[in-house]
XYZ file of C-alpha atoms in Angstrom:
630
model
C 6.595 -14.944 -3.044
C 10.360 -15.061 -2.867
C 12.503 -12.234 -4.332
C 16.159 -12.295 -4.308
C 18.645 -9.614 -5.558
C 21.956 -10.890 -5.411
C 24.569 -8.195 -5.604
C 28.383 -7.448 -4.901
C 27.684 -3.743 -4.705
C 24.460 -1.652 -3.570
C 21.396 -1.594 -5.939
C 18.132 -0.060 -5.962
C 15.285 -1.580 -4.028
C 12.431 -3.334 -5.867
C 9.518 -0.630 -6.325
C 6.382 -0.968 -7.951
C 5.653 2.588 -9.493
C 4.462 4.291 -12.583
C 7.918 6.099 -12.954
C 11.306 4.431 -13.721
C 13.559 2.605 -11.315
C 16.796 0.711 -11.712
C 18.963 -1.934 -10.307
C 22.512 -1.040 -11.456
C 26.281 -0.844 -10.676
C 27.368 1.887 -8.280
C 30.649 2.367 -10.043
C 30.894 6.026 -11.622
C 30.118 6.686 -15.150
C 32.570 5.255 -17.821
C 33.538 2.531 -15.302
C 30.564 0.142 -15.237
C 30.678 -3.220 -16.764
C 28.973 -6.452 -16.962
C 29.029 -8.577 -13.752
C 29.409 -5.659 -11.325
C 26.627 -7.248 -9.318
C 24.565 -10.412 -9.491
C 21.195 -9.974 -10.832
C 17.456 -9.893 -9.891
C 15.907 -13.416 -9.254
C 12.035 -13.988 -8.799
C 10.969 -17.344 -7.418
C 7.354 -18.621 -7.034
C 5.331 -21.583 -6.560
C 3.938 -22.443 -10.068
C 4.537 -25.774 -11.926
C 8.037 -26.840 -12.982
C 9.170 -30.105 -14.416
C 11.957 -30.991 -12.286
C 11.096 -34.195 -10.348
C 9.092 -33.487 -7.448
C 8.240 -30.193 -8.988
C 10.910 -28.371 -7.190
C 14.130 -27.169 -7.932
C 17.085 -24.852 -6.634
C 17.532 -21.799 -8.875
C 20.879 -21.653 -10.674
C 23.654 -19.402 -9.798
C 23.168 -19.460 -6.092
C 24.379 -21.933 -3.424
C 21.415 -24.126 -2.685
C 19.513 -23.123 0.568
C 16.051 -23.061 1.703
C 15.545 -19.672 -0.022
C 16.652 -20.864 -3.469
C 13.830 -23.385 -3.819
C 11.298 -22.770 -6.602
C 8.230 -24.585 -7.896
C 5.099 -25.857 -6.166
C 6.204 -29.181 -4.980
C 3.083 -31.299 -3.904
C 0.777 -28.277 -4.240
C 1.757 -26.160 -7.263
C -0.305 -23.055 -8.045
C 0.197 -21.765 -11.610
C -1.632 -18.526 -10.752
C 0.715 -17.919 -8.080
C 1.498 -14.110 -7.731
C 5.318 -13.248 -7.160
C 4.642 -9.496 -7.043
C 4.901 -6.424 -9.571
C 7.643 -5.417 -11.562
C 7.158 -2.496 -13.858
C 9.074 0.334 -15.552
C 12.492 -1.148 -14.152
C 15.931 -1.376 -15.613
C 18.468 -4.013 -14.660
C 21.896 -2.917 -15.595
C 25.401 -4.657 -15.535
C 24.009 -7.741 -13.782
C 25.300 -11.422 -14.345
C 27.932 -13.430 -12.270
C 28.957 -16.791 -13.307
C 29.714 -18.627 -10.384
C 30.620 -21.730 -12.172
C 30.213 -23.139 -15.766
C 26.607 -23.408 -16.698
C 25.787 -22.006 -13.209
C 25.115 -18.307 -13.914
C 22.961 -15.426 -12.463
C 21.184 -13.745 -15.236
C 19.923 -10.176 -15.589
C 16.579 -11.225 -14.800
C 15.865 -14.949 -13.597
C 12.364 -16.552 -13.131
C 11.940 -19.677 -11.382
C 8.462 -21.012 -11.095
C 6.832 -17.550 -11.302
C 3.096 -17.839 -11.623
C 0.775 -16.047 -14.091
C -0.514 -13.687 -11.192
C 2.642 -11.856 -11.337
C 2.888 -8.608 -13.214
C 5.858 -8.055 -15.402
C 5.988 -5.293 -18.047
C 8.205 -2.364 -19.163
C 11.529 -3.965 -18.201
C 14.986 -3.267 -19.719
C 17.916 -5.573 -18.976
C 21.114 -4.129 -20.239
C 24.892 -5.359 -20.401
C 24.104 -8.609 -18.601
C 27.056 -11.006 -18.153
C 24.940 -13.964 -19.050
C 21.381 -14.459 -20.201
C 19.248 -11.157 -20.392
C 16.119 -13.159 -19.303
C 15.964 -16.796 -18.290
C 12.764 -18.712 -17.368
C 12.841 -21.833 -15.388
C 9.376 -23.315 -15.527
C 6.211 -21.386 -14.282
C 3.387 -19.673 -15.981
C 4.458 -15.754 -15.874
C 3.252 -13.657 -18.745
C 5.333 -10.610 -19.782
C 4.870 -7.640 -22.040
C 7.520 -4.803 -23.258
C 10.752 -6.360 -22.575
C 14.060 -4.984 -23.825
C 17.137 -7.248 -23.803
C 20.210 -4.801 -24.616
C 23.737 -5.606 -25.277
C 23.820 -8.989 -23.234
C 26.589 -11.345 -23.630
C 24.719 -14.741 -23.924
C 21.069 -15.449 -24.897
C 18.370 -12.648 -24.874
C 15.453 -14.967 -24.006
C 16.155 -18.310 -22.529
C 13.383 -20.944 -21.556
C 13.718 -23.962 -19.537
C 11.909 -26.646 -17.300
C 8.419 -26.368 -18.406
C 7.856 -22.597 -18.970
C 4.718 -22.068 -20.566
C 3.940 -18.401 -20.222
C 3.400 -15.870 -22.744
C 5.805 -12.846 -23.938
C 4.685 -10.089 -26.271
C 6.542 -7.015 -27.424
C 10.084 -7.639 -26.775
C 13.238 -6.538 -28.166
C 16.603 -8.199 -28.259
C 19.590 -6.009 -29.616
C 23.184 -7.246 -29.273
C 26.741 -5.822 -29.975
C 28.011 -7.825 -33.087
C 31.464 -7.892 -31.433
C 30.322 -9.248 -28.024
C 29.258 -12.881 -27.441
C 29.380 -15.748 -25.082
C 31.780 -18.666 -25.197
C 28.548 -20.975 -25.304
C 27.364 -19.186 -28.409
C 24.869 -16.252 -28.460
C 21.190 -16.157 -29.629
C 18.006 -14.231 -29.490
C 16.195 -17.284 -28.548
C 17.240 -20.456 -26.791
C 14.812 -23.162 -25.315
C 15.097 -26.428 -23.731
C 12.695 -28.817 -22.088
C 15.176 -29.415 -19.365
C 18.906 -30.209 -19.282
C 18.680 -33.731 -20.561
C 15.974 -33.259 -23.117
C 13.780 -35.495 -21.259
C 9.921 -35.853 -21.820
C 9.270 -34.514 -18.211
C 6.070 -32.523 -18.186
C 5.031 -29.802 -18.485
C 6.988 -29.783 -21.696
C 8.547 -26.288 -22.141
C 6.146 -24.551 -24.409
C 6.225 -20.614 -24.241
C 4.801 -18.352 -27.016
C 6.553 -15.295 -28.111
C 4.840 -12.877 -30.305
C 5.971 -9.427 -31.662
C 9.601 -9.843 -30.967
C 12.410 -7.822 -32.667
C 15.623 -9.889 -32.373
C 18.823 -8.200 -33.659
C 22.346 -9.238 -34.049
C 23.349 -5.737 -34.312
C 24.823 -5.735 -37.809
C 24.159 -7.253 -41.270
C 27.266 -9.269 -40.886
C 29.317 -10.100 -38.008
C 32.828 -11.978 -38.055
C 32.277 -12.973 -34.428
C 32.359 -16.850 -34.479
C 30.439 -16.967 -31.298
C 27.403 -15.501 -32.744
C 25.391 -18.382 -33.838
C 21.697 -18.363 -34.754
C 18.475 -16.123 -34.059
C 16.637 -19.048 -32.804
C 18.060 -22.372 -31.230
C 15.335 -24.730 -29.988
C 16.804 -27.986 -28.560
C 16.322 -30.779 -26.053
C 12.689 -31.618 -26.794
C 11.195 -28.039 -26.345
C 7.999 -26.847 -28.023
C 8.681 -23.201 -27.789
C 6.839 -20.967 -30.181
C 7.671 -17.788 -31.951
C 5.039 -15.892 -34.097
C 4.743 -12.578 -35.680
C 8.439 -11.537 -35.096
C 11.355 -10.351 -36.800
C 14.854 -12.113 -36.485
C 17.851 -10.435 -38.088
C 21.715 -10.134 -38.085
C 22.771 -13.627 -37.268
C 24.789 -15.982 -39.086
C 21.897 -18.601 -39.162
C 18.146 -17.931 -38.897
C 16.884 -21.124 -37.316
C 18.545 -24.127 -35.811
C 16.045 -27.064 -34.699
C 18.274 -29.366 -32.453
C 17.779 -32.855 -31.699
C 15.374 -35.578 -32.961
C 12.692 -34.857 -30.335
C 12.720 -31.350 -31.135
C 12.619 -31.917 -34.848
C 9.525 -34.163 -34.298
C 7.794 -31.462 -32.232
C 8.419 -28.797 -35.001
C 7.157 -31.336 -37.617
C 3.793 -31.852 -35.637
C 3.398 -28.065 -34.938
C 5.518 -25.511 -36.500
C 7.673 -23.653 -33.904
C 7.793 -20.213 -36.001
C 4.935 -18.599 -37.809
C 4.370 -15.521 -39.852
C 7.762 -14.143 -39.020
C 10.614 -12.341 -40.878
C 13.848 -14.377 -40.676
C 16.937 -12.655 -42.202
C 20.607 -13.865 -42.725
C 23.184 -12.780 -45.090
C 23.547 -15.895 -47.196
C 22.975 -19.888 -47.168
C 20.332 -21.871 -45.855
C 17.977 -20.162 -43.163
C 16.977 -23.304 -41.272
C 19.360 -25.991 -40.060
C 18.528 -29.431 -38.337
C 20.829 -31.501 -36.085
C 20.931 -34.505 -36.719
C 20.756 -33.989 -40.598
C 18.410 -36.390 -42.275
C 16.342 -36.882 -39.206
C 13.072 -38.947 -40.354
C 11.058 -35.832 -39.327
C 13.118 -33.253 -40.789
C 11.282 -32.818 -44.230
C 7.877 -32.216 -42.304
C 9.545 -29.871 -39.960
C 11.169 -27.956 -42.760
C 7.760 -27.754 -44.592
C 6.356 -26.416 -41.521
C 8.983 -23.736 -41.029
C 9.221 -22.649 -44.791
C 5.334 -22.165 -44.891
C 2.939 -20.834 -42.286
C 3.533 -17.242 -43.399
C 7.217 -16.995 -42.785
C 9.315 -14.815 -45.044
C 13.193 -15.771 -45.433
C 15.268 -13.037 -46.866
C 18.982 -11.789 -47.106
C 17.372 -8.181 -46.916
C 18.924 -6.230 -43.990
C 18.723 -2.591 -44.930
C 15.382 -0.960 -45.363
C 13.615 -3.567 -43.144
C 13.773 -1.425 -39.894
C 15.017 2.387 -39.759
C 18.414 1.551 -38.494
C 19.043 -1.933 -36.900
C 22.501 -1.384 -36.238
C 24.131 -1.364 -32.767
C 24.216 0.845 -30.820
C 20.658 2.237 -30.339
C 20.688 6.143 -30.326
C 17.003 6.436 -30.986
C 14.471 3.662 -30.029
C 12.548 4.818 -33.055
C 15.277 3.311 -35.145
C 14.046 -0.058 -34.426
C 10.607 0.644 -36.113
C 9.821 -0.884 -39.489
C 11.082 1.266 -42.396
C 8.910 2.875 -44.887
C 8.346 0.353 -47.656
C 9.668 -2.599 -45.682
C 9.158 -6.233 -46.746
C 7.640 -7.237 -43.465
C 4.418 -9.198 -43.594
C 1.390 -8.072 -41.767
C 0.528 -9.728 -38.346
C -1.451 -12.917 -38.653
C -4.288 -11.898 -36.197
C -5.677 -15.755 -35.742
C -2.451 -16.174 -33.742
C -3.607 -13.812 -30.955
C -5.914 -16.211 -29.031
C -6.561 -15.777 -25.557
C -6.982 -12.849 -23.047
C -3.215 -11.921 -22.676
C -2.617 -10.894 -26.490
C -2.772 -7.478 -27.789
C -4.116 -7.891 -31.259
C -2.005 -5.590 -33.648
C -1.467 -5.196 -37.316
C 2.279 -5.386 -37.597
C 4.858 -7.802 -36.796
C 8.031 -7.293 -34.662
C 7.984 -5.032 -31.311
C 7.053 -1.750 -32.748
C 4.257 -0.012 -34.444
C 5.692 1.558 -37.886
C 3.463 4.403 -37.354
C 5.354 5.411 -34.041
C 3.777 5.241 -30.699
C 6.609 3.257 -29.085
C 6.261 1.805 -25.715
C 9.811 2.089 -24.958
C 9.643 5.694 -23.663
C 11.619 7.788 -21.422
C 12.058 5.034 -18.824
C 14.539 3.203 -21.068
C 18.355 4.067 -21.122
C 20.632 2.761 -23.880
C 24.005 4.390 -22.654
C 23.915 3.597 -18.826
C 27.667 3.073 -19.273
C 28.131 6.871 -19.341
C 24.923 8.000 -17.679
C 25.921 10.266 -14.625
C 23.958 8.744 -11.784
C 24.203 10.482 -8.486
C 27.379 9.407 -6.402
C 27.308 7.423 -3.161
C 24.572 5.142 -1.988
C 21.313 4.748 -3.399
C 19.240 7.053 -1.103
C 19.181 10.523 -2.959
C 15.617 11.392 -1.973
C 14.654 14.897 -3.040
C 13.297 17.265 -0.363
C 9.712 18.521 -0.655
C 8.448 21.802 0.838
C 4.929 23.300 0.532
C 3.342 26.708 0.940
C 1.273 27.018 4.091
C -2.259 25.842 3.356
C -4.353 27.801 5.934
C -6.311 25.683 8.645
C -9.454 27.601 8.394
C -12.956 27.181 10.138
C -14.606 27.305 6.702
C -13.690 25.043 3.701
C -10.508 26.260 1.821
C -10.483 25.821 -1.930
C -7.028 27.614 -2.410
C -3.831 25.747 -3.971
C -1.115 23.548 -2.738
C 2.199 24.785 -4.266
C 5.179 22.456 -3.812
C 8.897 22.895 -4.403
C 11.482 20.086 -4.809
C 15.165 20.196 -4.109
C 17.785 17.476 -3.924
C 17.992 14.214 -6.105
C 18.252 14.931 -9.795
C 15.637 16.869 -11.874
C 13.386 16.505 -13.832
C 11.052 15.402 -11.150
C 7.603 13.528 -11.647
C 4.557 13.666 -9.187
C 2.023 11.286 -8.150
C -0.778 12.554 -5.891
C -3.090 10.380 -3.628
C -6.170 11.724 -5.719
C -4.504 10.557 -8.925
C -3.238 14.054 -10.229
C 0.466 13.855 -11.703
C 0.947 17.656 -11.700
C 3.449 19.497 -9.616
C 0.747 21.847 -7.886
C -2.791 21.316 -7.264
C -5.472 24.185 -7.258
C -8.928 24.279 -6.205
C -8.251 22.050 -3.296
C -11.145 20.894 -1.038
C -10.623 19.904 2.547
C -8.783 16.627 3.062
C -5.504 14.966 3.488
C -3.177 14.493 0.499
C -0.032 12.838 -0.012
C 2.364 13.700 -2.900
C 5.186 11.320 -3.866
C 7.963 12.862 -5.869
C 10.244 10.728 -8.084
C 13.507 12.135 -9.400
C 15.131 11.421 -12.702
C 18.784 11.051 -12.055
C 18.745 8.967 -8.973
C 15.760 6.755 -10.002
C 15.689 5.347 -6.631
C 15.053 8.587 -5.083
C 11.435 8.640 -3.885
C 10.021 11.094 -1.252
C 6.428 11.076 0.086
C 5.023 14.249 1.874
C 1.609 14.278 3.525
C -0.309 17.679 3.356
C -3.617 18.303 5.306
C -5.804 20.869 3.814
C -8.977 22.038 5.121
C -11.227 23.361 7.891
C -10.450 22.693 11.315
C -12.700 23.928 14.186
C -12.667 26.928 16.500
C -10.264 26.796 19.527
C -11.795 27.960 22.784
C -8.719 29.241 24.637
C -9.540 30.535 28.066
C -12.234 31.989 30.360
C -12.548 34.342 33.162
C -15.371 34.438 35.583
C -17.239 36.394 38.461
C -19.854 34.852 40.645
C -22.533 35.245 38.025
C -20.805 35.687 34.493
C -18.079 33.935 32.416
C -16.157 35.506 29.637
C -14.606 33.031 27.089
C -12.151 33.720 24.377
C -11.227 31.690 21.093
C -8.430 31.578 18.574
C -8.452 34.462 16.011
C -5.877 33.072 13.637
C -8.226 30.589 12.190
C -11.036 33.023 11.302
C -10.626 32.906 7.427
C -14.051 32.602 5.540
C -16.126 33.038 8.945
C -18.851 35.328 8.808
C -19.578 34.985 12.690
C -19.672 32.604 15.613
C -22.122 30.776 17.687
C -21.650 29.664 21.214
C -23.892 27.346 23.568
C -23.346 26.218 27.052
C -24.617 24.011 29.942
C -24.217 23.304 33.541
C -21.514 20.608 34.007
C -24.067 18.763 35.969
C -26.848 18.365 33.367
C -26.808 16.377 29.848
C -28.079 18.811 27.307
C -26.769 22.039 26.169
C -28.884 25.107 25.614
C -29.503 26.675 22.277
C -26.916 28.124 20.081
C -26.270 31.855 20.646
C -24.969 34.089 17.955
C -21.945 35.853 19.439
C -20.684 38.036 16.428
C -17.466 37.817 14.581
C -15.108 38.851 17.371
C -13.073 36.463 19.651
C -14.627 36.821 23.130
C -18.088 36.732 24.505
C -19.807 36.962 28.143
C -22.447 34.974 29.398
C -24.247 36.700 32.348
C -27.086 35.545 34.814
C -25.230 32.538 35.847
C -25.231 30.662 39.158
C -22.244 31.440 41.449
C -19.707 28.723 42.355
C -20.881 26.487 39.372
C -19.032 24.703 36.802
C -20.229 25.355 32.908
C -19.367 23.652 29.809
C -19.070 25.974 26.595
C -18.862 25.022 22.823
C -18.159 27.195 19.813
C -18.796 26.855 16.172
C -18.287 29.284 13.012
C -20.735 30.299 10.494
C -19.677 29.582 6.887
C -21.386 30.301 3.507
C -22.039 26.459 3.295
C -23.178 26.247 6.730
C -21.945 25.741 10.327
C -18.752 23.984 10.879
C -17.886 21.415 13.348
C -18.230 22.492 16.961
C -15.060 22.992 19.018
C -13.770 20.987 21.777
C -15.449 21.443 25.205
C -14.127 24.251 27.624
C -15.164 23.959 31.146
C -15.248 27.053 33.460
C -16.627 27.799 36.965
C -18.172 30.936 38.273
C -16.880 32.361 41.573
C -18.393 32.343 45.005
C -20.575 35.333 45.833
C -18.846 37.549 48.188
C -20.333 39.076 51.335
C -22.047 42.120 50.835
C -22.713 41.476 47.018
C -26.237 42.502 45.891
C -28.852 39.664 46.407
C -30.700 40.620 43.372
C -30.879 38.076 40.832
C -28.680 35.846 42.942
C -30.014 32.324 43.647
C -29.196 32.630 47.541
C -29.359 35.508 50.138
C -28.210 35.425 53.819
C -29.244 37.915 56.253
C -28.555 39.498 58.584
C -24.714 39.116 57.643
C -22.869 39.620 59.714
C -25.093 37.669 62.671
C -24.641 36.467 66.142
C -25.406 32.945 65.004
C -29.162 33.223 63.744
C -29.663 34.054 60.249
C -32.210 33.308 57.490
C -31.228 31.742 54.089
C -33.573 32.971 51.206
C -33.214 30.761 47.994
C -34.757 33.022 45.516
C -36.040 30.161 43.523
C -32.736 28.480 43.344
C -33.972 24.791 44.115
C -35.090 22.403 41.411
C -36.381 19.924 44.350
C -38.665 20.189 47.188
C -35.823 19.813 49.597
C -32.221 20.843 49.935
C -29.166 20.074 52.039
C -27.373 22.607 53.810
C -23.594 22.508 54.909
C -21.424 25.007 56.641
C -17.779 24.887 56.758
C -15.001 26.957 58.577
C -12.272 28.745 56.951
C -10.216 25.666 56.874
C -12.885 23.749 54.871
C -13.933 21.517 58.055
C -17.603 20.875 57.965
C -19.202 22.264 61.228
C -22.926 21.921 60.398
C -25.054 19.639 57.850
C -28.659 18.950 57.388
C -30.474 17.188 54.678
C -34.078 17.160 53.680
C -34.558 20.906 54.373
C -37.844 22.263 52.929
C -36.995 24.726 49.974
C -40.450 26.091 49.869
C -39.720 29.099 52.360
C -36.810 30.761 53.819
C -34.592 28.720 55.933
C -33.987 29.892 59.526
C -30.564 28.832 60.835
C -29.567 28.871 64.554
C -25.841 28.491 64.880
C -25.347 30.109 68.268
C -22.826 27.361 69.230
C -20.502 28.690 66.591
C -17.486 30.914 67.648
C -16.701 34.134 65.838
C -15.399 33.863 62.398
C -16.023 33.477 58.615
C -17.910 30.505 57.518
C -19.068 29.278 54.173
C -22.633 28.257 53.631
C -23.536 25.954 50.799
C -26.902 24.902 49.715
C -27.435 22.118 47.333
C -30.574 20.661 45.563
C -28.839 17.345 44.356
C -27.966 18.943 40.698
C -26.862 22.440 41.542
C -25.285 24.030 44.524
C -24.892 27.740 45.729
C -22.347 29.175 48.353
C -22.079 32.248 50.256
C -19.811 33.496 53.105
C -21.283 34.568 56.422
C -19.609 36.559 59.400
C -20.388 35.500 62.842
C -19.718 37.867 65.704
C -20.335 37.577 69.533
């Protein structure tokens, strides 16, 4: 895909959105005009009929980025992206004669591209021009352009349905202005593919029943060997209805009518003209155009509610009550793209118009935010509590900045401002503002249960007290704790510890590391467990009771001979014994000592002092201080 937006001033970024966005002039209200910036150009790799199947898009100095068409490997299914609900205003710069940038220009754009709900207003050249390609479009508006509304060239064979062309009857281009203009290529060659788009349900309006502007030409001008087709459409308000221009184009029309089941209006005279006159195929072409369900009439009033320029209400372009329009010929809606309807023209006579609040028919005077394009609103939310148990509360958001009114799109598909009954999870709300149109802000909001947070611990030689966070206790009916020695793999069972925020575990081994985990008890079951908190018991001090302790040394103090009673500490048949001085230097060690009975120690060689005796069974260890006196 290649997207080029050529501007003399800043413009809105290309954004796919369900809301509305614009490419426009940055001049203040009342000062905007055609040609304030260049225009939007989409390029792709679909087939075109230039030699070599490649061309440079007009209006821009040729360079590698201006190429379009597939060359030796065209792809008619090519995808140049998505453009929806977008307005393009005050574009169009003519760099030289016949070398213009239009409002929206397509070059070799493939049918994989999505184009719908587009309004081009006040273009300084064509509103839409298609150079080759296969792209299909729906819901297009060409408003108050200076040249043609819909121009097709160089092998364009796509489809367009539901489109409006509305013109100011006092504004036209020196080249002559029309609703439709179509060429096969600039020379009218037979290069293939022959330009052959199909337009259906188009309402093309000159803007008044009679215009004195000599530059207003015809509703439809087909020339240079085109085979373009217009069906189920309305063409009104031009001095001439249809001009079939050139012998090859007349022959194409004679073989297959280029206009079917459409209403063609003009104030007087012949509705169809051929150039050159008296062409051998003129009679057959004229017979095709005057039949095939077409209605030619001088009636202007009473066809649409109000077809005069300017548009004050889009409903004015709907068919009037009692109108003379034919019904749609549904046999012409062949293929998957078309929407079969009962009416001709762009709009349903019973309302339900597709040109809703995303359109703007007075962009000259609309007050847009001043400055550059970033007018993003600010989004703030209420505090959605992190609770141990699931939260089913509400997210309330407030928006400031940008220009109200705002619209909202949530990651769960909701389009409301606020959400209620929210379950746990992460949500994103994207807020679009009305006035800035390019103003988009997204905010991520995390809702839901967290896990209890173990904060700290305090220990004695045989107990550890753990504490946890109390600010996430909402919806919790109680907590459970489990623990294990750091040196073993499996935790013990979960212990109910009430609904407070601390608990003391007793009967532990001195000088041993333990791991703790916590979880809350919710109505729906237990929550996820906390992260691990690691704590250690302290050494048993001299003189502490030996009851229920894993090791007892006596006599203590001693003169160097003492007995170690393990009290069932060891998990193995043998243990290792280590003695260190107050500086941590090991002064004695012995492995493979039997753990079945009391261990008798003879350390008469040690000098007076305090020593630390440590016994280990390989998995656990226990220490106690001993005082040696001489």
